[in-house]
Short mmCIF file of C-alpha atoms in Angstrom, two decimals:
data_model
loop_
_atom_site.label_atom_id
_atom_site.label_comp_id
_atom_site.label_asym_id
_atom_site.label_seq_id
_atom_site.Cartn_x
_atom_site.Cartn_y
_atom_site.Cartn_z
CA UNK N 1487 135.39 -31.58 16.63
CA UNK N 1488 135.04 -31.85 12.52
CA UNK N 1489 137.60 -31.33 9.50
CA UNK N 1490 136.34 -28.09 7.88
CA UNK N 1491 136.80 -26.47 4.57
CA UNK N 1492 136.02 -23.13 3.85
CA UNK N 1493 136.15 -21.69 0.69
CA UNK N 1494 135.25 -18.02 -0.15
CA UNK N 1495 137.25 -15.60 -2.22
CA UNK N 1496 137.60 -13.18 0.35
CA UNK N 1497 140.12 -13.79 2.88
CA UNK N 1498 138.65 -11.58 5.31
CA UNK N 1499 135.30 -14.26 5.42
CA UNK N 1500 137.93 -16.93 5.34
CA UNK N 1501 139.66 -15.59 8.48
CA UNK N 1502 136.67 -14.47 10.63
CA UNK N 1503 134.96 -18.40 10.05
CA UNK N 1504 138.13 -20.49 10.57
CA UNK N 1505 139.20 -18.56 13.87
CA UNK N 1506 135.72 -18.72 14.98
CA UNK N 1507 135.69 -22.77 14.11
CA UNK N 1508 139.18 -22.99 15.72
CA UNK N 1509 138.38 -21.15 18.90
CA UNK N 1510 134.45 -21.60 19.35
CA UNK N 1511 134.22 -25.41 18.19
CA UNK N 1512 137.70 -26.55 18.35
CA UNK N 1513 137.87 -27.45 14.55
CA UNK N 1514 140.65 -28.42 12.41
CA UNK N 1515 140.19 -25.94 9.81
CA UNK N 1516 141.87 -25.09 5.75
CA UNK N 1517 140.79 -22.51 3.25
CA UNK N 1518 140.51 -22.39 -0.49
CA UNK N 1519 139.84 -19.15 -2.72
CA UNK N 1520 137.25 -20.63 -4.96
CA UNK N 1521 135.75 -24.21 -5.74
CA UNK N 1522 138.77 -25.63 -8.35
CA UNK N 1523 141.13 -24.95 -5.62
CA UNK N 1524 138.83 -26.67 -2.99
CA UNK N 1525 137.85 -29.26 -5.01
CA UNK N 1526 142.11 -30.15 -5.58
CA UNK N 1527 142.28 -29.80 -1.50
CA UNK N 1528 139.35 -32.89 -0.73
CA UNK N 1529 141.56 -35.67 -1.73
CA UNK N 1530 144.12 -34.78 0.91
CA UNK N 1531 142.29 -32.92 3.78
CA UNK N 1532 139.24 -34.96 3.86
CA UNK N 1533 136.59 -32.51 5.53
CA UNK N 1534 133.86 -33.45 7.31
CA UNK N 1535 131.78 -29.95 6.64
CA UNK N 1536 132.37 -27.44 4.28
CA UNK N 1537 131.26 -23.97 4.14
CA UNK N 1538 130.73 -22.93 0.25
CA UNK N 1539 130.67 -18.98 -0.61
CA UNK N 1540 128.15 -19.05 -4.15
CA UNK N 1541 129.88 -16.08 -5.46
CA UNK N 1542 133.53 -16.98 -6.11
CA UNK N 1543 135.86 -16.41 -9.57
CA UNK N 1544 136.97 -19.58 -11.16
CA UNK N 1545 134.39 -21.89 -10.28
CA UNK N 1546 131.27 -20.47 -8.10
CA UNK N 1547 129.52 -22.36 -5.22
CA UNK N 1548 126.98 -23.75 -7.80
CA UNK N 1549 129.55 -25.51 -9.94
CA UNK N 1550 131.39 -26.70 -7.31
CA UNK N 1551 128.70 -28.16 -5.18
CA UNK N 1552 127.83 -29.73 -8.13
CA UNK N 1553 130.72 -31.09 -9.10
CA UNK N 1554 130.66 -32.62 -5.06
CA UNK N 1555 127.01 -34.40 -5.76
CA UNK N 1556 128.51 -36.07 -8.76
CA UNK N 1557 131.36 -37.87 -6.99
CA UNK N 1558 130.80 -40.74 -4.52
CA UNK N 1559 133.41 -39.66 -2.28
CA UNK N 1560 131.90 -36.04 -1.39
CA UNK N 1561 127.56 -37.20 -2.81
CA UNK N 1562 127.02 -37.02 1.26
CA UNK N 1563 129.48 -34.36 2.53
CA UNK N 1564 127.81 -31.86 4.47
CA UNK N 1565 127.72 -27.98 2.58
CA UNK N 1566 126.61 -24.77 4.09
CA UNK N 1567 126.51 -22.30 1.38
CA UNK N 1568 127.48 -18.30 2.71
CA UNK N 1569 125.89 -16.04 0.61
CA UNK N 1570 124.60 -12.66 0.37
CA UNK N 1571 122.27 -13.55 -2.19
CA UNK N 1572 118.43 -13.89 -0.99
CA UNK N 1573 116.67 -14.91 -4.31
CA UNK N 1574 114.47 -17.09 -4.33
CA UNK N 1575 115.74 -18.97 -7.31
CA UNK N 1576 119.34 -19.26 -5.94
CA UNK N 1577 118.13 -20.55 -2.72
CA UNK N 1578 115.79 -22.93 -4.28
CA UNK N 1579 118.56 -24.18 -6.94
CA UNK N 1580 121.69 -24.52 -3.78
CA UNK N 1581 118.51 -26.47 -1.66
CA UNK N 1582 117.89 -28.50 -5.03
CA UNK N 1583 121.41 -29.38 -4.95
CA UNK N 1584 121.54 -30.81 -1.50
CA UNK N 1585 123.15 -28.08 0.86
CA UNK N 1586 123.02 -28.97 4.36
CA UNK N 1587 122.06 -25.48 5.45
CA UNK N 1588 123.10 -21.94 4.38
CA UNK N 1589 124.00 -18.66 6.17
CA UNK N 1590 123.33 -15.10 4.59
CA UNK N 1591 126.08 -12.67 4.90
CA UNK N 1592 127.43 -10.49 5.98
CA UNK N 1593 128.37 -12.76 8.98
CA UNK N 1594 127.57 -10.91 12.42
CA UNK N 1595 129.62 -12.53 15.24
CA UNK N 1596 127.16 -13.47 17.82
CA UNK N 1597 124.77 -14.69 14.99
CA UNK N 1598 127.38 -16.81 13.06
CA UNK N 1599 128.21 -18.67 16.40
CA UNK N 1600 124.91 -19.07 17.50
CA UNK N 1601 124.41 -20.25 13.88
CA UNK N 1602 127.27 -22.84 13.54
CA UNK N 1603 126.78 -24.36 16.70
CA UNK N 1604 123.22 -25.27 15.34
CA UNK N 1605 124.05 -26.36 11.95
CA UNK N 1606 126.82 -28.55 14.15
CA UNK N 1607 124.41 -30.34 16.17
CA UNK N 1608 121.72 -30.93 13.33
CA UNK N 1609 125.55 -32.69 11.51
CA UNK N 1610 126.30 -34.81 14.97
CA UNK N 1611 122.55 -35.91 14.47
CA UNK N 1612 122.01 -36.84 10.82
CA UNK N 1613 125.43 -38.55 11.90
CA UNK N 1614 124.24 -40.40 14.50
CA UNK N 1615 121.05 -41.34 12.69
CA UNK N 1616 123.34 -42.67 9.84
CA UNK N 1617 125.45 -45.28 11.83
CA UNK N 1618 121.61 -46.74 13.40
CA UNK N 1619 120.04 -46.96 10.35
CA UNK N 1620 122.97 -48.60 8.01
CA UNK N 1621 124.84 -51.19 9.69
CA UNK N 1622 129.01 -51.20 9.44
CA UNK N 1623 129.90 -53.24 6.38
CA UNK N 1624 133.19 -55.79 6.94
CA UNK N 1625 136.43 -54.57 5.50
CA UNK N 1626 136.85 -58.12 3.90
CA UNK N 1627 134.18 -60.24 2.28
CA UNK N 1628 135.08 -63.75 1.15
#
């Protein structure tokens, strides 16, 4: 299914969402303890979602999802943000930022599958919707 990153600085939220994406949805999946670490992982890994904890040392969710929208390579890269924060003005700022979706925590099984495989399907979608509306470009113009 998709290339995922999650980052979150605790390994037990790291754990619970990558066996879920490897089991449930069949995802190739790495972790990262906070957004410098993720953002040094891109390059390599190349995912095609990542799921972005706000509340991380280092460099929070904020910093690095903006540090994402700056660069070409990740400007479109889908982001679900996990937080436990429900403010209004966090949510607003993370939406403001372009996050594909978010999920509150703490992360209940049944809920967080039901959840992903959702946020999934809206991804296949706005994929699918992509490749209609913009035509593929050669690899080799004259």
């Amino acid at each position: 299914m998709f290339r995922v990153l999650v980052v979150d600085d605790d390994e037990n939220v790291n754990m619970f969402i990558s066996r879920l994406l490897v089991k449930k949805f069949k995802c190739e999946v790495a972790w990262a303890k906070n957004g410098l670490e993720a953002l040094s992982m891109i390059k390599d890994f190349k995912p095609e979602v990542l799921f972005l904890d706000i509340t991380m040392p280092v460099m929070n969710g904020i910093e690095t999802l903006t540090a994402l929208r700056s660069d070409s390579d990740t400007k479109t890269l889908p982001v679900i943000m996990l937080t436990a924060v429900s403010e209004k003005n966090i949510v607003a700022e993370i939406m403001r930022l372009g996050v594909f979706d978010y999920m509150l925590k703490p992360l209940i099984y049944d809920t967080t599958i039901l959840r992903i495989k959702e946020i999934f399907e809206r991804i296949k979608k706005a994929e699918e919707e992509r490749r209609i509306t913009k035509p593929p470009q050669p690899d080799y113009i004259p």
